[in-house]
mmCIF file of C-alpha atoms in Angstrom:
data_model
loop_
_atom_site.group_PDB
_atom_site.id
_atom_site.type_symbol
_atom_site.label_atom_id
_atom_site.label_comp_id
_atom_site.label_asym_id
_atom_site.label_seq_id
_atom_site.Cartn_x
_atom_site.Cartn_y
_atom_site.Cartn_z
ATOM 1 C CA MET F 1 100.637 74.769 98.715
ATOM 2 C CA ALA F 2 100.027 76.523 101.969
ATOM 3 C CA ASN F 3 103.708 76.198 102.833
ATOM 4 C CA ALA F 4 105.256 78.264 99.797
ATOM 5 C CA CYS F 5 105.416 82.235 99.970
ATOM 6 C CA GLY F 6 106.918 84.954 98.359
ATOM 7 C CA VAL F 7 108.828 87.599 100.357
ATOM 8 C CA ASP F 8 110.055 91.049 99.186
ATOM 9 C CA PHE F 9 112.607 92.233 101.608
ATOM 10 C CA GLY F 10 112.662 95.956 100.495
ATOM 11 C CA THR F 11 114.979 98.666 101.595
ATOM 12 C CA SER F 12 112.168 100.671 102.498
ATOM 13 C CA ASN F 13 109.099 98.458 102.605
ATOM 14 C CA SER F 14 108.575 94.605 102.870
ATOM 15 C CA THR F 15 105.813 92.486 101.787
ATOM 16 C CA ALA F 16 104.781 88.974 101.676
ATOM 17 C CA GLY F 17 102.567 86.984 99.392
ATOM 18 C CA TRP F 18 100.714 83.684 99.077
ATOM 19 C CA VAL F 19 98.534 82.683 96.107
ATOM 20 C CA GLN F 20 94.996 81.757 97.237
ATOM 21 C CA PRO F 21 92.019 81.571 94.935
ATOM 22 C CA GLY F 22 89.761 84.428 94.751
ATOM 23 C CA LYS F 23 91.851 86.490 97.190
ATOM 24 C CA SER F 24 94.783 89.064 97.094
ATOM 25 C CA SER F 25 98.050 87.426 97.028
ATOM 26 C CA LEU F 26 99.378 89.955 99.417
ATOM 27 C CA LEU F 27 99.178 89.290 103.151
ATOM 28 C CA ALA F 28 98.377 92.105 105.713
ATOM 29 C CA LEU F 29 101.509 92.428 107.554
ATOM 30 C CA GLU F 30 100.465 95.623 109.751
ATOM 31 C CA ASP F 31 97.214 97.361 110.564
ATOM 32 C CA GLY F 32 95.573 95.633 107.524
ATOM 33 C CA LYS F 33 98.211 96.914 105.117
ATOM 34 C CA ALA F 34 100.130 94.715 102.969
ATOM 35 C CA THR F 35 103.482 96.711 103.443
ATOM 36 C CA LEU F 36 105.443 96.779 106.338
ATOM 37 C CA PRO F 37 108.131 99.284 106.451
ATOM 38 C CA SER F 38 111.578 97.969 107.011
ATOM 39 C CA VAL F 39 112.171 99.407 110.376
ATOM 40 C CA VAL F 40 113.188 98.331 113.666
ATOM 41 C CA PHE F 41 113.065 100.223 117.015
ATOM 42 C CA PHE F 42 114.530 99.370 120.104
ATOM 43 C CA ASN F 43 112.428 100.848 123.142
ATOM 44 C CA ALA F 44 115.038 101.375 125.837
ATOM 45 C CA ASP F 45 112.375 102.879 128.164
ATOM 46 C CA ASP F 46 110.292 99.625 128.039
ATOM 47 C CA ASP F 47 112.903 97.225 126.900
ATOM 48 C CA GLU F 48 110.648 96.068 123.896
ATOM 49 C CA VAL F 49 111.085 96.010 120.071
ATOM 50 C CA SER F 50 108.684 97.107 117.624
ATOM 51 C CA TYR F 51 108.702 96.859 113.843
ATOM 52 C CA GLY F 52 107.340 99.110 110.846
ATOM 53 C CA ARG F 53 105.005 101.812 111.331
ATOM 54 C CA ALA F 54 104.805 101.255 115.143
ATOM 55 C CA ALA F 55 108.618 101.391 115.260
ATOM 56 C CA LEU F 56 108.384 104.939 113.573
ATOM 57 C CA ALA F 57 105.607 106.123 115.929
ATOM 58 C CA ASN F 58 107.525 105.151 119.043
ATOM 59 C CA TYR F 59 110.556 106.847 117.854
ATOM 60 C CA LEU F 60 108.670 110.199 116.881
ATOM 61 C CA GLU F 61 106.834 110.022 120.254
ATOM 62 C CA GLY F 62 109.973 110.547 121.892
ATOM 63 C CA TYR F 63 110.894 106.958 123.648
ATOM 64 C CA GLU F 64 114.283 106.525 124.222
ATOM 65 C CA GLY F 65 116.097 103.932 122.246
ATOM 66 C CA ARG F 66 117.522 103.025 118.788
ATOM 67 C CA LEU F 67 116.014 103.044 115.385
ATOM 68 C CA MET F 68 117.141 100.942 112.579
ATOM 69 C CA ARG F 69 116.118 101.438 108.844
ATOM 70 C CA SER F 70 117.125 100.687 105.294
ATOM 71 C CA LEU F 71 118.595 97.060 106.709
ATOM 72 C CA LYS F 72 118.720 95.675 103.332
ATOM 73 C CA SER F 73 121.693 98.117 102.433
ATOM 74 C CA LEU F 74 123.883 96.253 104.783
ATOM 75 C CA LEU F 75 123.757 93.088 102.416
ATOM 76 C CA GLY F 76 126.964 92.912 100.539
ATOM 77 C CA THR F 77 129.062 95.267 102.584
ATOM 78 C CA SER F 78 131.555 94.840 105.430
ATOM 79 C CA LEU F 79 129.067 96.237 107.839
ATOM 80 C CA ILE F 80 127.151 92.903 107.653
ATOM 81 C CA ASP F 81 129.755 91.216 109.826
ATOM 82 C CA GLY F 82 129.620 94.272 112.300
ATOM 83 C CA GLN F 83 127.462 95.101 115.188
ATOM 84 C CA THR F 84 125.851 97.993 117.038
ATOM 85 C CA GLU F 85 125.144 98.884 120.439
ATOM 86 C CA VAL F 86 121.615 98.498 121.803
ATOM 87 C CA ALA F 87 120.646 99.283 125.225
ATOM 88 C CA GLY F 88 124.180 98.752 125.956
ATOM 89 C CA ARG F 89 124.478 95.452 124.306
ATOM 90 C CA ALA F 90 126.362 94.545 121.116
ATOM 91 C CA LEU F 91 124.015 93.307 118.485
ATOM 92 C CA PRO F 92 125.279 91.668 115.309
ATOM 93 C CA PHE F 93 123.866 93.106 112.181
ATOM 94 C CA ARG F 94 123.158 89.777 110.892
ATOM 95 C CA MET F 95 121.059 89.023 114.061
ATOM 96 C CA LEU F 96 119.178 92.597 113.309
ATOM 97 C CA LEU F 97 118.197 91.178 109.881
ATOM 98 C CA ALA F 98 117.067 87.894 111.031
ATOM 99 C CA GLN F 99 114.843 89.474 113.923
ATOM 100 C CA PHE F 100 113.276 91.490 111.156
ATOM 101 C CA ILE F 101 112.831 88.878 108.709
ATOM 102 C CA GLY F 102 111.550 86.463 111.235
ATOM 103 C CA GLU F 103 108.900 89.080 112.240
ATOM 104 C CA VAL F 104 107.784 89.030 108.532
ATOM 105 C CA LYS F 105 107.634 85.363 108.480
ATOM 106 C CA ARG F 106 105.424 85.312 111.829
ATOM 107 C CA ARG F 107 103.085 87.961 110.759
ATOM 108 C CA ALA F 108 102.534 86.380 107.030
ATOM 109 C CA GLU F 109 101.739 83.006 108.983
ATOM 110 C CA GLU F 110 99.499 84.807 111.498
ATOM 111 C CA GLN F 111 97.578 86.067 108.566
ATOM 112 C CA ALA F 112 97.674 83.068 106.441
ATOM 113 C CA GLY F 113 96.874 80.476 109.066
ATOM 114 C CA GLU F 114 99.616 78.484 107.953
ATOM 115 C CA ALA F 115 103.182 77.491 108.496
ATOM 116 C CA PHE F 116 105.582 78.818 105.812
ATOM 117 C CA THR F 117 108.665 76.396 105.245
ATOM 118 C CA HIS F 118 109.143 77.330 101.536
ATOM 119 C CA ALA F 119 110.035 80.873 100.202
ATOM 120 C CA VAL F 120 110.977 82.690 96.854
ATOM 121 C CA PHE F 121 112.987 85.924 98.078
ATOM 122 C CA GLY F 122 113.273 88.757 95.785
ATOM 123 C CA ARG F 123 116.747 90.135 95.135
ATOM 124 C CA PRO F 124 117.946 93.238 93.133
ATOM 125 C CA VAL F 125 119.709 92.395 90.043
ATOM 126 C CA PHE F 126 122.930 93.567 91.703
ATOM 127 C CA PHE F 127 123.162 93.816 95.500
ATOM 128 C CA ILE F 128 126.703 95.301 94.736
ATOM 129 C CA ASP F 129 127.517 97.172 91.473
ATOM 130 C CA GLY F 130 130.694 95.400 89.599
ATOM 131 C CA ASN F 131 131.503 93.090 92.210
ATOM 132 C CA PRO F 132 130.008 89.582 91.584
ATOM 133 C CA ALA F 133 131.810 88.171 94.602
ATOM 134 C CA ALA F 134 130.193 90.668 97.060
ATOM 135 C CA ASP F 135 126.933 90.101 95.236
ATOM 136 C CA LYS F 136 127.183 86.297 95.637
ATOM 137 C CA GLU F 137 127.806 86.789 99.376
ATOM 138 C CA ALA F 138 124.957 89.113 99.860
ATOM 139 C CA GLU F 139 122.502 86.266 98.401
ATOM 140 C CA ASP F 140 124.173 83.717 100.452
ATOM 141 C CA THR F 141 123.742 86.042 103.570
ATOM 142 C CA LEU F 142 120.149 86.526 102.781
ATOM 143 C CA SER F 143 119.917 82.912 102.436
ATOM 144 C CA ASP F 144 121.424 81.704 105.569
ATOM 145 C CA ILE F 145 119.115 84.463 107.322
ATOM 146 C CA ALA F 146 116.003 83.116 105.947
ATOM 147 C CA ARG F 147 116.909 79.333 106.852
ATOM 148 C CA SER F 148 117.876 80.653 110.387
ATOM 149 C CA VAL F 149 114.085 82.017 111.068
ATOM 150 C CA GLY F 150 112.573 78.838 109.714
ATOM 151 C CA PHE F 151 112.382 78.505 106.012
ATOM 152 C CA ARG F 152 113.786 75.094 104.940
ATOM 153 C CA GLN F 153 114.040 75.876 101.229
ATOM 154 C CA VAL F 154 114.706 79.102 99.876
ATOM 155 C CA SER F 155 114.783 80.566 96.237
ATOM 156 C CA PHE F 156 115.482 83.803 94.609
ATOM 157 C CA GLN F 157 114.207 85.811 91.855
ATOM 158 C CA PHE F 158 115.139 89.112 90.544
ATOM 159 C CA GLU F 159 112.756 91.717 91.624
ATOM 160 C CA PRO F 160 111.890 93.053 88.284
ATOM 161 C CA ILE F 161 111.193 89.647 87.030
ATOM 162 C CA ALA F 162 108.835 88.998 89.933
ATOM 163 C CA ALA F 163 106.799 92.377 88.997
ATOM 164 C CA ALA F 164 106.915 91.190 85.291
ATOM 165 C CA PHE F 165 104.962 88.000 86.767
ATOM 166 C CA ASP F 166 102.301 90.264 88.433
ATOM 167 C CA TYR F 167 101.652 92.416 85.289
ATOM 168 C CA GLU F 168 101.484 89.269 83.038
ATOM 169 C CA SER F 169 98.612 87.970 85.126
ATOM 170 C CA GLN F 170 96.813 91.218 84.075
ATOM 171 C CA ILE F 171 97.099 90.876 80.199
ATOM 172 C CA ASP F 172 95.578 89.068 77.546
ATOM 173 C CA ARG F 173 98.300 89.079 74.753
ATOM 174 C CA GLU F 174 101.833 88.862 74.022
ATOM 175 C CA GLU F 175 103.820 91.763 74.990
ATOM 176 C CA LEU F 176 107.597 92.790 75.060
ATOM 177 C CA VAL F 177 107.870 94.524 78.264
ATOM 178 C CA LEU F 178 110.391 96.825 79.888
ATOM 179 C CA ILE F 179 109.885 96.431 83.936
ATOM 180 C CA ALA F 180 111.364 99.552 85.611
ATOM 181 C CA ASP F 181 111.688 98.621 89.245
ATOM 182 C CA ILE F 182 112.732 101.899 91.058
ATOM 183 C CA GLY F 183 112.778 100.900 94.919
ATOM 184 C CA GLY F 184 114.552 102.054 98.046
ATOM 185 C CA GLY F 185 118.114 101.057 97.329
ATOM 186 C CA THR F 186 118.439 100.007 93.663
ATOM 187 C CA SER F 187 116.886 100.644 90.112
ATOM 188 C CA ASP F 188 116.499 97.239 88.431
ATOM 189 C CA PHE F 189 115.524 96.606 84.696
ATOM 190 C CA SER F 190 114.331 93.542 82.875
ATOM 191 C CA LEU F 191 113.189 92.922 79.314
ATOM 192 C CA VAL F 192 110.725 90.048 79.270
ATOM 193 C CA ARG F 193 108.353 88.449 76.728
ATOM 194 C CA LEU F 194 104.919 88.057 78.526
ATOM 195 C CA SER F 195 101.859 86.332 77.470
ATOM 196 C CA PRO F 196 98.918 84.266 79.150
ATOM 197 C CA GLN F 197 100.322 81.348 77.401
ATOM 198 C CA ARG F 198 103.876 81.821 78.596
ATOM 199 C CA ALA F 199 102.735 82.263 82.214
ATOM 200 C CA THR F 200 102.104 78.615 82.412
ATOM 201 C CA ARG F 201 105.645 77.685 82.156
ATOM 202 C CA VAL F 202 107.643 76.803 85.064
ATOM 203 C CA ASP F 203 111.014 77.843 83.133
ATOM 204 C CA ARG F 204 111.010 81.367 81.965
ATOM 205 C CA ARG F 205 114.466 81.709 81.203
ATOM 206 C CA ASN F 206 114.298 81.893 77.442
ATOM 207 C CA ASP F 207 111.334 84.535 77.906
ATOM 208 C CA ILE F 208 113.970 86.904 79.795
ATOM 209 C CA LEU F 209 115.832 89.140 77.108
ATOM 210 C CA ALA F 210 118.074 90.994 79.447
ATOM 211 C CA THR F 211 118.232 92.194 82.916
ATOM 212 C CA GLY F 212 120.384 94.914 84.446
ATOM 213 C CA GLY F 213 120.556 97.320 87.468
ATOM 214 C CA VAL F 214 122.388 99.752 89.547
ATOM 215 C CA HIS F 215 122.641 100.743 93.279
ATOM 216 C CA ILE F 216 120.674 103.638 93.170
ATOM 217 C CA GLY F 217 117.355 103.962 94.603
ATOM 218 C CA GLY F 218 114.921 106.199 96.725
ATOM 219 C CA THR F 219 117.462 106.467 99.882
ATOM 220 C CA ASP F 220 120.021 107.985 97.397
ATOM 221 C CA PHE F 221 117.458 110.588 96.264
ATOM 222 C CA ASP F 222 116.845 111.428 100.148
ATOM 223 C CA LYS F 223 120.716 111.676 100.426
ATOM 224 C CA TYR F 224 121.329 114.147 97.564
ATOM 225 C CA LEU F 225 118.494 116.187 98.499
ATOM 226 C CA SER F 226 119.476 116.413 101.850
ATOM 227 C CA LEU F 227 123.034 117.297 101.074
ATOM 228 C CA ALA F 228 121.876 119.975 98.632
ATOM 229 C CA SER F 229 119.245 121.564 100.609
ATOM 230 C CA VAL F 230 119.386 120.632 104.397
ATOM 231 C CA MET F 231 122.810 119.844 105.420
ATOM 232 C CA PRO F 232 124.300 123.446 104.504
ATOM 233 C CA LEU F 233 121.832 124.761 107.475
ATOM 234 C CA LEU F 234 124.007 122.523 109.569
ATOM 235 C CA GLY F 235 127.525 123.743 108.410
ATOM 236 C CA TYR F 236 127.963 121.511 105.412
ATOM 237 C CA GLY F 237 130.252 123.113 102.958
ATOM 238 C CA SER F 238 131.478 125.769 105.717
ATOM 239 C CA ALA F 239 135.190 126.112 107.286
ATOM 240 C CA LEU F 240 137.233 126.192 110.283
ATOM 241 C CA THR F 241 138.843 129.256 111.314
ATOM 242 C CA SER F 242 141.911 127.804 109.960
ATOM 243 C CA GLY F 243 140.315 127.667 106.629
ATOM 244 C CA ALA F 244 140.087 124.005 106.389
ATOM 245 C CA GLN F 245 136.721 122.561 105.417
ATOM 246 C CA ILE F 246 134.482 121.177 108.010
ATOM 247 C CA PRO F 247 134.697 117.163 107.676
ATOM 248 C CA SER F 248 131.845 115.945 105.246
ATOM 249 C CA SER F 249 131.661 112.769 107.200
ATOM 250 C CA TYR F 250 128.828 113.987 109.690
ATOM 251 C CA TYR F 251 126.737 114.935 106.973
ATOM 252 C CA PHE F 252 127.003 111.981 104.663
ATOM 253 C CA ASN F 253 126.474 109.932 108.020
ATOM 254 C CA LEU F 254 123.075 112.139 108.659
ATOM 255 C CA ALA F 255 121.906 111.946 104.963
ATOM 256 C CA THR F 256 122.483 108.156 104.680
ATOM 257 C CA TRP F 257 119.807 105.934 106.460
ATOM 258 C CA HIS F 258 121.811 102.967 107.237
ATOM 259 C CA THR F 259 124.627 105.234 108.623
ATOM 260 C CA ILE F 260 122.654 107.482 110.674
ATOM 261 C CA ASN F 261 123.742 106.049 113.828
ATOM 262 C CA GLN F 262 127.544 106.332 113.248
ATOM 263 C CA ALA F 263 126.957 109.998 113.970
ATOM 264 C CA TYR F 264 126.136 109.006 117.471
ATOM 265 C CA THR F 265 129.358 107.298 118.694
ATOM 266 C CA ARG F 266 131.369 108.830 121.492
ATOM 267 C CA LYS F 267 134.213 109.408 119.231
ATOM 268 C CA SER F 268 132.294 111.151 116.737
ATOM 269 C CA ILE F 269 130.576 113.316 119.290
ATOM 270 C CA THR F 270 133.953 114.183 120.915
ATOM 271 C CA GLN F 271 135.606 115.410 117.707
ATOM 272 C CA LEU F 272 132.362 117.296 116.903
ATOM 273 C CA ALA F 273 132.787 119.262 120.004
ATOM 274 C CA ASP F 274 136.464 120.378 119.117
ATOM 275 C CA LEU F 275 134.911 121.577 115.580
ATOM 276 C CA VAL F 276 132.487 123.572 117.102
ATOM 277 C CA ARG F 277 134.872 125.445 118.988
ATOM 278 C CA ASP F 278 136.956 126.219 115.764
ATOM 279 C CA ALA F 279 134.092 126.794 113.369
ATOM 280 C CA ARG F 280 133.715 130.034 111.494
ATOM 281 C CA GLU F 281 129.970 129.617 111.315
ATOM 282 C CA ARG F 282 129.592 128.386 114.895
ATOM 283 C CA SER F 283 125.851 128.826 115.063
ATOM 284 C CA LYS F 284 125.425 126.007 112.390
ATOM 285 C CA LEU F 285 127.861 123.529 114.006
ATOM 286 C CA GLU F 286 126.023 124.286 117.286
ATOM 287 C CA ARG F 287 122.677 123.383 115.796
ATOM 288 C CA LEU F 288 124.240 120.177 114.382
ATOM 289 C CA GLN F 289 125.596 119.024 117.715
ATOM 290 C CA THR F 290 122.181 119.761 119.249
ATOM 291 C CA LEU F 291 120.577 117.775 116.673
ATOM 292 C CA ILE F 292 123.133 114.705 117.285
ATOM 293 C CA ASP F 293 122.857 115.005 121.065
ATOM 294 C CA GLU F 294 118.904 114.707 120.553
ATOM 295 C CA ARG F 295 119.381 111.811 118.366
ATOM 296 C CA ALA F 296 117.152 113.174 115.891
ATOM 297 C CA GLY F 297 118.960 112.104 112.776
ATOM 298 C CA HIS F 298 116.399 109.773 111.779
ATOM 299 C CA TRP F 299 113.660 112.472 112.411
ATOM 300 C CA LEU F 300 115.540 114.841 109.935
ATOM 301 C CA ALA F 301 115.836 111.846 107.125
ATOM 302 C CA MET F 302 112.020 111.511 107.525
ATOM 303 C CA GLN F 303 111.521 115.274 107.041
ATOM 304 C CA VAL F 304 113.792 114.963 103.794
ATOM 305 C CA GLU F 305 111.815 111.939 102.466
ATOM 306 C CA GLU F 306 108.497 113.558 103.037
ATOM 307 C CA GLY F 307 109.817 116.458 101.154
ATOM 308 C CA LYS F 308 111.118 114.476 98.331
ATOM 309 C CA ILE F 309 107.546 112.886 97.956
ATOM 310 C CA ALA F 310 105.712 116.395 98.283
ATOM 311 C CA LEU F 311 107.934 117.423 95.193
ATOM 312 C CA SER F 312 106.496 114.586 93.022
ATOM 313 C CA ALA F 313 103.167 116.324 93.064
ATOM 314 C CA SER F 314 104.269 119.987 93.410
ATOM 315 C CA PRO F 315 106.937 122.430 92.051
ATOM 316 C CA SER F 316 107.716 123.376 95.617
ATOM 317 C CA ALA F 317 107.385 122.339 99.228
ATOM 318 C CA THR F 318 108.025 123.600 102.956
ATOM 319 C CA MET F 319 110.020 121.604 105.406
ATOM 320 C CA GLU F 320 109.146 122.579 109.053
ATOM 321 C CA LEU F 321 112.357 121.836 110.852
ATOM 322 C CA ASN F 322 111.018 122.281 114.236
ATOM 323 C CA ARG F 323 113.632 120.178 116.099
ATOM 324 C CA PHE F 324 116.296 122.475 114.837
ATOM 325 C CA SER F 325 117.588 125.025 117.384
ATOM 326 C CA PRO F 326 116.306 127.477 116.601
ATOM 327 C CA PRO F 327 113.380 126.141 114.478
ATOM 328 C CA ALA F 328 113.901 126.522 110.755
ATOM 329 C CA SER F 329 111.187 126.625 107.804
ATOM 330 C CA LEU F 330 112.833 125.470 104.727
ATOM 331 C CA VAL F 331 111.425 125.784 101.120
ATOM 332 C CA ILE F 332 112.661 123.250 98.826
ATOM 333 C CA HIS F 333 112.096 123.197 94.865
ATOM 334 C CA ARG F 334 111.702 120.589 92.430
ATOM 335 C CA SER F 335 114.214 122.212 90.209
ATOM 336 C CA ASP F 336 116.842 122.008 92.959
ATOM 337 C CA PHE F 337 116.054 118.262 93.715
ATOM 338 C CA GLU F 338 116.219 117.457 89.969
ATOM 339 C CA ASN F 339 119.651 119.157 89.615
ATOM 340 C CA ALA F 340 120.763 117.551 92.744
ATOM 341 C CA ILE F 341 120.170 114.034 91.502
ATOM 342 C CA LEU F 342 120.738 114.521 87.770
ATOM 343 C CA PRO F 343 124.081 112.713 87.938
ATOM 344 C CA LEU F 344 122.204 109.585 89.337
ATOM 345 C CA VAL F 345 119.378 109.635 86.770
ATOM 346 C CA ASP F 346 121.912 109.959 83.708
ATOM 347 C CA THR F 347 123.313 106.644 85.356
ATOM 348 C CA VAL F 348 120.109 105.011 85.367
ATOM 349 C CA ASP F 349 119.474 106.212 81.796
ATOM 350 C CA ARG F 350 122.571 104.718 80.437
ATOM 351 C CA THR F 351 121.762 101.196 82.391
ATOM 352 C CA VAL F 352 118.539 101.034 80.475
ATOM 353 C CA LEU F 353 120.112 101.980 77.118
ATOM 354 C CA GLN F 354 122.691 99.059 78.033
ATOM 355 C CA LEU F 355 119.904 96.723 78.547
ATOM 356 C CA LEU F 356 118.284 97.289 75.410
ATOM 357 C CA THR F 357 121.698 97.038 73.541
ATOM 358 C CA ASP F 358 122.197 93.641 75.495
ATOM 359 C CA ALA F 359 118.981 92.269 74.440
ATOM 360 C CA GLY F 360 119.679 93.315 70.769
ATOM 361 C CA VAL F 361 116.212 95.217 70.605
ATOM 362 C CA SER F 362 115.372 98.498 69.185
ATOM 363 C CA VAL F 363 113.587 101.005 71.245
ATOM 364 C CA ASP F 364 110.454 100.826 68.893
ATOM 365 C CA GLN F 365 110.173 97.309 69.691
ATOM 366 C CA VAL F 366 109.039 97.608 73.293
ATOM 367 C CA ASP F 367 105.600 97.576 73.907
ATOM 368 C CA THR F 368 105.226 98.522 77.458
ATOM 369 C CA VAL F 369 106.990 100.092 79.934
ATOM 370 C CA PHE F 370 105.842 98.967 83.409
ATOM 371 C CA PHE F 371 106.632 100.835 86.402
ATOM 372 C CA THR F 372 106.926 99.640 89.964
ATOM 373 C CA GLY F 373 108.662 100.343 93.222
ATOM 374 C CA GLY F 374 107.984 103.286 95.389
ATOM 375 C CA SER F 375 110.672 105.610 93.931
ATOM 376 C CA SER F 376 109.245 105.347 90.311
ATOM 377 C CA GLY F 377 107.200 108.143 91.519
ATOM 378 C CA VAL F 378 110.092 110.456 91.130
ATOM 379 C CA GLY F 379 109.233 112.780 88.103
ATOM 380 C CA LEU F 380 112.518 113.333 86.478
ATOM 381 C CA LEU F 381 113.582 109.650 86.675
ATOM 382 C CA ARG F 382 110.450 108.492 85.174
ATOM 383 C CA GLN F 383 110.399 110.935 82.335
ATOM 384 C CA ARG F 384 113.889 110.046 81.306
ATOM 385 C CA ILE F 385 112.983 106.103 81.197
ATOM 386 C CA ALA F 386 109.651 106.655 79.311
ATOM 387 C CA ALA F 387 111.595 108.886 76.838
ATOM 388 C CA LEU F 388 114.049 106.267 75.902
ATOM 389 C CA VAL F 389 111.081 104.026 74.781
ATOM 390 C CA PRO F 390 108.541 106.650 73.153
ATOM 391 C CA ASN F 391 106.334 104.495 71.309
ATOM 392 C CA ALA F 392 105.866 102.391 74.426
ATOM 393 C CA ARG F 393 102.938 102.035 76.579
ATOM 394 C CA LYS F 394 103.264 103.526 80.006
ATOM 395 C CA VAL F 395 101.728 101.255 82.755
ATOM 396 C CA GLU F 396 102.068 101.778 86.504
ATOM 397 C CA GLY F 397 101.617 98.513 88.840
ATOM 398 C CA ASP F 398 101.130 98.644 92.421
ATOM 399 C CA LEU F 399 104.259 100.657 93.277
ATOM 400 C CA PHE F 400 104.707 98.865 96.697
ATOM 401 C CA GLY F 401 102.944 95.601 95.924
ATOM 402 C CA SER F 402 103.647 94.362 92.318
ATOM 403 C CA ILE F 403 107.045 92.588 93.412
ATOM 404 C CA GLY F 404 105.346 90.562 96.469
ATOM 405 C CA ALA F 405 102.505 89.393 94.330
ATOM 406 C CA GLY F 406 104.891 88.326 91.573
ATOM 407 C CA LEU F 407 106.919 86.418 94.218
ATOM 408 C CA ALA F 408 103.898 84.625 95.614
ATOM 409 C CA LEU F 409 103.111 83.442 91.674
ATOM 410 C CA ASP F 410 106.690 82.384 91.361
ATOM 411 C CA ALA F 411 106.759 80.432 94.691
ATOM 412 C CA GLN F 412 103.609 78.674 93.795
ATOM 413 C CA ARG F 413 105.257 77.670 90.258
ATOM 414 C CA LYS F 414 108.320 76.371 91.942
ATOM 415 C CA PHE F 415 107.165 74.820 94.939
ATOM 416 C CA GLY F 416 103.686 73.391 93.767
#
């Protein structure tokens, strides 16, 4: 039916899918591309709002305004009931998410030539680790927001299960598949029996042997790389003349996508000025102060993200930090990155082992590991997951589109 779609509202990128005979299910959301970066920019110069790649371009071109990214990370946290200041006006975070999801809906409908009233939204296995109440609240919040922008019926599917449905459409025999979905905010896993015959069933509960996940993803890898390599150039780990450590909150805020704007509050800027006067390594704190004065936190986060991506293909990479004062050229190494994220990878490793235990499946019973999600390109993480099931075939899906395509299939099955 033309009124049912799948929506993958991701931490880093979002997609929308609609099953059409003979065509790709993913709808082009920006410049002919299926992905729309989950970014909003409020342009104070022109009093306009832009989304996705256009938002990033406007920000990098130097327009005055406010950039918001990793919006999904607000779900399930106390921040969702808060607000931020945009052009001197208070903007509730719930309204911010509604603006972005409403834009995804509008663009999907424009491409399809149809109005979508039903949707299956992807969700991580756990929005919040170890807190069922917060997890339910996150799903309820997303459901309320989806309905507020015009979806009359909203259903949810675990993101790795959606990726499994996409993979299932490509196979010709039964397989026991470990789905590894490493996204921007979470690492989610499912162990599923898939086959062309099983694909015809509406109810797939008996085919899902186990699901698991942990709130670790690409933005966390960015954060740890930033703290290990970049933030020391801004004074992270240094001390005041009294011997006390410089507070780490400035660095953690700047290294975490959805908290960058907290570094720009009046209170934070005033406190930083006092720290600069008393810093042992004053030049580093002055560099931090200039970066914050210029609202360049998102620019810095983008440099770190690009450096992380470069390390997937090369043992080292150079970050040109030309907005530092003075400019700096920083060489980062894959080995240092892997050491920084090792505790995160160990946690993901344990999550997968627990999944296999919960399912009562031995490692040699798994036929295939299906990798999806943009952050599955992190070599160390991928190697560790693959090593847990050494006899399984390793398959890479559409890293940014498998979930959206699977959600479109699920929407077709659920809504007709």
